[in-house]
Coordinates of N, CA and C in Angstrom, one line a residue:
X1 N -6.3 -4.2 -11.2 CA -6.2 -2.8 -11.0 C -6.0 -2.1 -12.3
X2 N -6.6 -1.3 -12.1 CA -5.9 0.3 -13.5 C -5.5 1.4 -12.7
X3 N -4.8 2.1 -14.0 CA -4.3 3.4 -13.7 C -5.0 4.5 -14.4
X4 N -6.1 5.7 -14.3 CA -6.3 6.7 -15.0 C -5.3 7.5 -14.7
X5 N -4.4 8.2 -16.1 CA -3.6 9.2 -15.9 C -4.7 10.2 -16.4
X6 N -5.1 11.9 -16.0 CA -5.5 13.4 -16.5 C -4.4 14.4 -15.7
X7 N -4.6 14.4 -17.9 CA -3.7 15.4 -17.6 C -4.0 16.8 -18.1
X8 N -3.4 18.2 -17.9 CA -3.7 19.2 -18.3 C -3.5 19.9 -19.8
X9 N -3.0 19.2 -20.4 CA -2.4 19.0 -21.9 C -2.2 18.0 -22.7
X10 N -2.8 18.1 -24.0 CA -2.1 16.9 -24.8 C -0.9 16.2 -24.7
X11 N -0.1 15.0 -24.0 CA 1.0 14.9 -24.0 C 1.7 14.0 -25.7
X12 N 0.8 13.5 -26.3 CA 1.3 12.8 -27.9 C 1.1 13.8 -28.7
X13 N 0.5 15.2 -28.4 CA 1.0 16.1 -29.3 C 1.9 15.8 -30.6
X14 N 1.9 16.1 -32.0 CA 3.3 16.0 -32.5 C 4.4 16.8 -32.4
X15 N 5.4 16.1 -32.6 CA 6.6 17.5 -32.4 C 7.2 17.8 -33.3
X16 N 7.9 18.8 -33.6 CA 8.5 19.6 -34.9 C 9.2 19.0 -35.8
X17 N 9.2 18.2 -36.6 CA 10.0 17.3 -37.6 C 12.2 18.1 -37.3
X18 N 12.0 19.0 -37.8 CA 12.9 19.9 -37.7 C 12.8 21.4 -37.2
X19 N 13.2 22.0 -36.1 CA 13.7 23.1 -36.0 C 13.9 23.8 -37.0
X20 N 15.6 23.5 -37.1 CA 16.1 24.4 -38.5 C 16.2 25.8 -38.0
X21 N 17.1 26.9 -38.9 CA 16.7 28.1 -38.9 C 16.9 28.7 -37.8
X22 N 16.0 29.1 -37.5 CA 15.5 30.5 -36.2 C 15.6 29.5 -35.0
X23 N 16.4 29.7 -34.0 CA 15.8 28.9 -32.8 C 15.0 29.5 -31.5
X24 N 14.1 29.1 -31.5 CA 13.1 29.6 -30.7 C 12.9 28.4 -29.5
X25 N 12.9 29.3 -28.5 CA 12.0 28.2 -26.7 C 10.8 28.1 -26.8
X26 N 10.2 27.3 -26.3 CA 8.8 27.5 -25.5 C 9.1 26.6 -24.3
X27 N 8.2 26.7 -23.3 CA 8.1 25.8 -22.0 C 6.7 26.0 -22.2
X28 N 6.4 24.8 -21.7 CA 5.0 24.4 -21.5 C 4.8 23.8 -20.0
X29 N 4.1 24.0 -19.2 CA 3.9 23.5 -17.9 C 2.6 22.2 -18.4
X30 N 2.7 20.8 -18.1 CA 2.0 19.8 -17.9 C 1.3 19.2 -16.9
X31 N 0.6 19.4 -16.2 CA 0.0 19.1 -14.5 C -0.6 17.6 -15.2
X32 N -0.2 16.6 -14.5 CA -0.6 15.7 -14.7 C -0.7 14.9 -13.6
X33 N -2.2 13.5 -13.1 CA -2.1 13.1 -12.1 C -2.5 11.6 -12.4
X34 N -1.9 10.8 -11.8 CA -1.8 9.1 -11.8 C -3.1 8.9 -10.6
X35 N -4.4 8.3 -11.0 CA -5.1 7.9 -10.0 C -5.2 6.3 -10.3
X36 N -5.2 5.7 -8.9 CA -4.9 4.2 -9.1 C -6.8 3.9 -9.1
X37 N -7.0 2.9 -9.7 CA -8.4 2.1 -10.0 C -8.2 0.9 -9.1
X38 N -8.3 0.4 -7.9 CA -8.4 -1.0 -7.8 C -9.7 -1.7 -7.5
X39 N -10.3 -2.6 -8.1 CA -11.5 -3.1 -8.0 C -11.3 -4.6 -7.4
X40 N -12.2 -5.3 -7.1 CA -12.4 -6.9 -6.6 C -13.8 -7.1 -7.2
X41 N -13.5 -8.1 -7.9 CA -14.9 -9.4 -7.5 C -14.8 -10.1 -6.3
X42 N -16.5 -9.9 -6.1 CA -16.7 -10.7 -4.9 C -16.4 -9.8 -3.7
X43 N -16.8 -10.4 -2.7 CA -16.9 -9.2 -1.5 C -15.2 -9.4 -0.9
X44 N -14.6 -7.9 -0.7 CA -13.7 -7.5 -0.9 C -13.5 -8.2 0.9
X45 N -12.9 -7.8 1.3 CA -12.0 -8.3 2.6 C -10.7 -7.5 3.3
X46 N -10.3 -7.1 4.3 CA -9.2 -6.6 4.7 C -8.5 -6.8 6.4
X47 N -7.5 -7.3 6.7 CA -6.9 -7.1 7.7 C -5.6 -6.7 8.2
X48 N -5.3 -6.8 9.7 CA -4.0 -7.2 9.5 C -3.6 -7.9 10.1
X49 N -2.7 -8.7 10.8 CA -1.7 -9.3 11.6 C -0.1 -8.8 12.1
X50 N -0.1 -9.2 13.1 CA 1.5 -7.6 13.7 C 2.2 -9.3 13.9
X51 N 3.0 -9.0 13.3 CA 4.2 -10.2 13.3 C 4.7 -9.9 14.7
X52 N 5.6 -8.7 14.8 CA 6.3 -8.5 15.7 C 6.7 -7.1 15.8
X53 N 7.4 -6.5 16.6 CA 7.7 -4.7 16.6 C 9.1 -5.2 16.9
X54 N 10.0 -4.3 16.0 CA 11.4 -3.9 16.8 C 11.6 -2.6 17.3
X55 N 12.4 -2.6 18.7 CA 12.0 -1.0 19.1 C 13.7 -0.9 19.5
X56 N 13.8 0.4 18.6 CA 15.1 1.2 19.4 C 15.5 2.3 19.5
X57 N 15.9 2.5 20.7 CA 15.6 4.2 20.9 C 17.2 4.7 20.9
X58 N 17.3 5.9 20.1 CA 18.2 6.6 20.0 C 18.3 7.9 19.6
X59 N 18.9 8.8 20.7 CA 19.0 10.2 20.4 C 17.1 10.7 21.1
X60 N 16.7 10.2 21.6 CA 15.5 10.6 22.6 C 14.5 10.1 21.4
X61 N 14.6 9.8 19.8 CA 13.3 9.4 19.4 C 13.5 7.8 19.5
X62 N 12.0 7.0 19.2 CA 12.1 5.7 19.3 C 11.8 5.2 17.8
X63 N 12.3 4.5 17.4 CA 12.2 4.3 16.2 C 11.8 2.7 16.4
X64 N 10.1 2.5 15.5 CA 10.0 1.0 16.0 C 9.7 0.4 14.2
X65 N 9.8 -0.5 13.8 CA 9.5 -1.6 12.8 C 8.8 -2.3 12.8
X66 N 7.7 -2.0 12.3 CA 6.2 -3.0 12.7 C 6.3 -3.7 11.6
X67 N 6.4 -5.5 11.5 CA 6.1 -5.7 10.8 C 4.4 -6.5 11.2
X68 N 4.2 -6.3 9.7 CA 2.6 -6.6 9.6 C 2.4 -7.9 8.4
X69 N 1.6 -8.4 8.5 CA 0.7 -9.2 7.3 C -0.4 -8.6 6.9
X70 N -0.6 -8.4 5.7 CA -1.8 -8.0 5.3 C -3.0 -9.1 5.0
X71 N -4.1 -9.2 5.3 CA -5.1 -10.0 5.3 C -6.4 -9.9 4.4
X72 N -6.5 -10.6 3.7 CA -8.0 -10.6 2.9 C -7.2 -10.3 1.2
X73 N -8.5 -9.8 0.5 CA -8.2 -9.8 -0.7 C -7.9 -7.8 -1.3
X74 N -7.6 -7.0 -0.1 CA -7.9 -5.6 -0.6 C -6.9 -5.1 0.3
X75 N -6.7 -4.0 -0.3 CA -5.6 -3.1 0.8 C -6.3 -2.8 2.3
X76 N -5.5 -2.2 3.2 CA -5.6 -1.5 4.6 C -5.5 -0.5 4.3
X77 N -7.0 0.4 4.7 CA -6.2 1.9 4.9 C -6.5 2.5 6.3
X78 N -6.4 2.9 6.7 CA -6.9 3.3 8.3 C -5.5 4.1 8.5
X79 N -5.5 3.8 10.4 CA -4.5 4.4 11.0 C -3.9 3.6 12.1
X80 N -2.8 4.0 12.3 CA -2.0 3.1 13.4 C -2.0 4.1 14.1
X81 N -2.1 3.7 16.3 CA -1.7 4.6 16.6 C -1.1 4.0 18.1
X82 N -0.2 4.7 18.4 CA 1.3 4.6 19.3 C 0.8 5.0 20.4
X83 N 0.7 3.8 21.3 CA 0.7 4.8 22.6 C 1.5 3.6 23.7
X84 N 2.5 4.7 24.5 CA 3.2 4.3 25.7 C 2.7 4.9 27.2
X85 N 2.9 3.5 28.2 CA 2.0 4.3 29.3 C 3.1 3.6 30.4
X86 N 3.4 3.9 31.1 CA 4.2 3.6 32.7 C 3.1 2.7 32.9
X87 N 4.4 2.1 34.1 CA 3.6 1.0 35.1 C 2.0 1.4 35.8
X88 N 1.8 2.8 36.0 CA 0.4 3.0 36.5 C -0.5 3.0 35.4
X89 N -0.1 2.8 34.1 CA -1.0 3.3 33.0 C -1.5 4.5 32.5
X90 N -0.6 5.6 33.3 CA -0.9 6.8 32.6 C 0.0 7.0 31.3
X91 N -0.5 7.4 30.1 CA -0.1 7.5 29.0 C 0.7 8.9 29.4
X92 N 2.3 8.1 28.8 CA 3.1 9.2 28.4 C 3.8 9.7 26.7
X93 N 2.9 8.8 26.1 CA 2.7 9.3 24.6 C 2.0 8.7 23.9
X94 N 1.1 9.3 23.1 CA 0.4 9.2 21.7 C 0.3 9.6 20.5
X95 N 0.4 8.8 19.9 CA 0.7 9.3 18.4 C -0.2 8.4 17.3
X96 N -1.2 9.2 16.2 CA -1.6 8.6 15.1 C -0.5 9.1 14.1
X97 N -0.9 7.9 13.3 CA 0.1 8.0 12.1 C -1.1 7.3 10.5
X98 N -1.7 7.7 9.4 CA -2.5 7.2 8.8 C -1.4 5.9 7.9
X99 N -1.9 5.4 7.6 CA -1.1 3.8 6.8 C -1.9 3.3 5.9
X100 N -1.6 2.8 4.5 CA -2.3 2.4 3.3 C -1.1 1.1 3.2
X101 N -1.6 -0.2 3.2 CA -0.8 -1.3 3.9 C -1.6 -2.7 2.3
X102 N -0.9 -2.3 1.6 CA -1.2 -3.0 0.2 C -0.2 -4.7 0.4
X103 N 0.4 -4.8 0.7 CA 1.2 -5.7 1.1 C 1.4 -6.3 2.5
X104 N 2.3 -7.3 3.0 CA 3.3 -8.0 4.1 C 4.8 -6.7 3.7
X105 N 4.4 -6.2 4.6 CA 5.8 -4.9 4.8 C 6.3 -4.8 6.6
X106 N 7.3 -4.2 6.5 CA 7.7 -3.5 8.3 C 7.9 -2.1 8.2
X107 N 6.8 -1.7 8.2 CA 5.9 -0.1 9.0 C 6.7 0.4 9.6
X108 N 7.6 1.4 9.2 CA 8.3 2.5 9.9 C 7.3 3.3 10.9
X109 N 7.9 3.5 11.6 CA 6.8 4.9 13.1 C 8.1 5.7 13.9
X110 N 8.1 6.9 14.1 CA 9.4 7.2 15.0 C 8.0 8.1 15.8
X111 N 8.7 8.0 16.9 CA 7.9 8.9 18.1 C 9.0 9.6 18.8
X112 N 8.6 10.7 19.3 CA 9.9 11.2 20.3 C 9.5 10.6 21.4
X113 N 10.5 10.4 22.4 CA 10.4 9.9 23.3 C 11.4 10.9 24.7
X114 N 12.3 12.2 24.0 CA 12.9 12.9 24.6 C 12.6 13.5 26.2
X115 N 11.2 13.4 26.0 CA 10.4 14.0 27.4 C 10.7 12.9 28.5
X116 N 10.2 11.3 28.0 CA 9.7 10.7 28.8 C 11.1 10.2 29.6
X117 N 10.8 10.0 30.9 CA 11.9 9.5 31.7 C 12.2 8.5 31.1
X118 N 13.7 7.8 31.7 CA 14.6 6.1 31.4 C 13.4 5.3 32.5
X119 N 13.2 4.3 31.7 CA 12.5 3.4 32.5 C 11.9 2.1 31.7
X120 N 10.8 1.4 32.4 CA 10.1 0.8 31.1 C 8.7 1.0 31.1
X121 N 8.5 0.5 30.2 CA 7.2 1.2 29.7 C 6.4 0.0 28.6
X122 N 5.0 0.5 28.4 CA 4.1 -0.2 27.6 C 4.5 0.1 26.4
X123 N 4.0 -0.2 25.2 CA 4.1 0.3 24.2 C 3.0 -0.3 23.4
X124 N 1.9 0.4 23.2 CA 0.4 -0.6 22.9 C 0.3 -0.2 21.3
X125 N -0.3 -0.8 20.4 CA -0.1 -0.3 19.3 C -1.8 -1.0 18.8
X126 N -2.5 0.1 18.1 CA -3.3 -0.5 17.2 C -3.8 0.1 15.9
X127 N -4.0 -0.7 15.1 CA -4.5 -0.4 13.8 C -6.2 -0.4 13.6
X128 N -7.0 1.2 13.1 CA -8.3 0.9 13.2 C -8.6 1.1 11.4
X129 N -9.7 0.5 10.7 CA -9.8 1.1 9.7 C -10.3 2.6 9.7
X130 N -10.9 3.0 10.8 CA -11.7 4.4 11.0 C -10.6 5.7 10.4
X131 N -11.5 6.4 9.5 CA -10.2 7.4 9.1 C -11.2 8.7 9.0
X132 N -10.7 10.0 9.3 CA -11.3 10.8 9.4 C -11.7 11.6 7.9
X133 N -13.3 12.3 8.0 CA -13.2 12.5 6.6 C -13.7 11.2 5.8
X134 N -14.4 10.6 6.1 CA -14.8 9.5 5.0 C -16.2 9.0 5.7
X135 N -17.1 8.6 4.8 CA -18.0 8.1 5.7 C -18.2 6.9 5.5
X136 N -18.8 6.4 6.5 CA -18.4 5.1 7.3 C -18.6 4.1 6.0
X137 N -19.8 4.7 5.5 CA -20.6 3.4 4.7 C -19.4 3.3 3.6
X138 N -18.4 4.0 3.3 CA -17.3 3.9 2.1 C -16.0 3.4 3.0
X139 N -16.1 2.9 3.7 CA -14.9 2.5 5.1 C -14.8 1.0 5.2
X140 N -14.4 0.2 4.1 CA -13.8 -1.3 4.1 C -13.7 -1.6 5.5
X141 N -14.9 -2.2 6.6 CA -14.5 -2.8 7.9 C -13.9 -3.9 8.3
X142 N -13.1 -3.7 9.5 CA -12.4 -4.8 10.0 C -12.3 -4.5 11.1
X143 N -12.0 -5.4 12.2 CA -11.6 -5.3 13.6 C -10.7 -4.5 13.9
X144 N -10.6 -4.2 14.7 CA -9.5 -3.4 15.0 C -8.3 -4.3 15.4
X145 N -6.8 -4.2 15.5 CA -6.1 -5.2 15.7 C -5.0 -4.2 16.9
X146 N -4.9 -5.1 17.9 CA -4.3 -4.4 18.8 C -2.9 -5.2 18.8
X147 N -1.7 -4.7 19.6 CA -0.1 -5.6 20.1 C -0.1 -5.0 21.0
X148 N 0.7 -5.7 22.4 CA 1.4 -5.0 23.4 C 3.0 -5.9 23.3
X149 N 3.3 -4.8 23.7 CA 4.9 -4.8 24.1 C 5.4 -4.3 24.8
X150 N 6.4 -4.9 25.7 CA 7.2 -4.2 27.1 C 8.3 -3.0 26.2
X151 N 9.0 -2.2 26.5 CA 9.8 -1.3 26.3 C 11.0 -0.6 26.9
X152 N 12.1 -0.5 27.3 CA 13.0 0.0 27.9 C 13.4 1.3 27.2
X153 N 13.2 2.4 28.0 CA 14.0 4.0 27.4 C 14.9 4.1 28.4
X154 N 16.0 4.1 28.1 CA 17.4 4.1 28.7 C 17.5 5.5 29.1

């Protein structure tokens, strides 16, 4: 991988040997931006794997810990998205969240859960590469990867 730093000003400029004398300010504003480069030889690859979710709900939001594996030779970028449904399957919440999954990490997600009654519930979770705004042909494919999990909101 590389890093292009552009910036809006010379930053190795030289600087004043000595002041001295008069003292005078200036401020200079620098807008500067870090773009990452990552390349691969060879046909790149990406997935994921869901180890396991921890879920705990407190104060009406549910705070879950996804951990994941990352697969292949290239980052994830896509989205994960949260959805809980009651015993009939009607969805009583959904949530996307987008995710750039460069590593084996545990994926923070909080959802509110404040509406939904004490009970149990589904809690289906999947990761698509599909991200809005990009077209397809620049969209690293993979399967989509699904988890289910039972849930208790107290």
């Amino acid at each position: 991988w590389a890093r292009v730093v552009v910036a809006s000003a010379d930053q190795n400029a030289p600087k004043p040997a000595n002041p001295g004398g008069n003292l005078s300010m200036k401020l200079k504003y620098i807008n500067q931006i870090d773009v990452p480069f990552h390349f691969r030889t060879g046909n790149p690859t990406t997935g994921l794997s869901v180890r396991s979710v921890g879920a705990t709900v407190s104060n009406g939001s549910l705070k879950l810990d996804v951990d994941v594996i990352r697969l292949g030779n290239a980052a994830f970028w896509g989205k994960m998205t949260a959805t809980i449904k009651n015993r009939d399957g009607k969805i009583m919440k959904n949530n996307d969240k987008p995710v750039a999954i460069y590593k084996d990490i545990i994926y923070p997600m909080v959802l509110d859960v404040s509406t939904i009654p004490s009970g149990t519930y589904s809690l289906e979770l999947e990761f698509s590469s599909r991200r809005p705004g990009l077209q397809s042909q620049y969209v690293l494919k993979t399967n989509a990867i699904q988890y289910k999990q039972e849930i208790t909101i107290p």
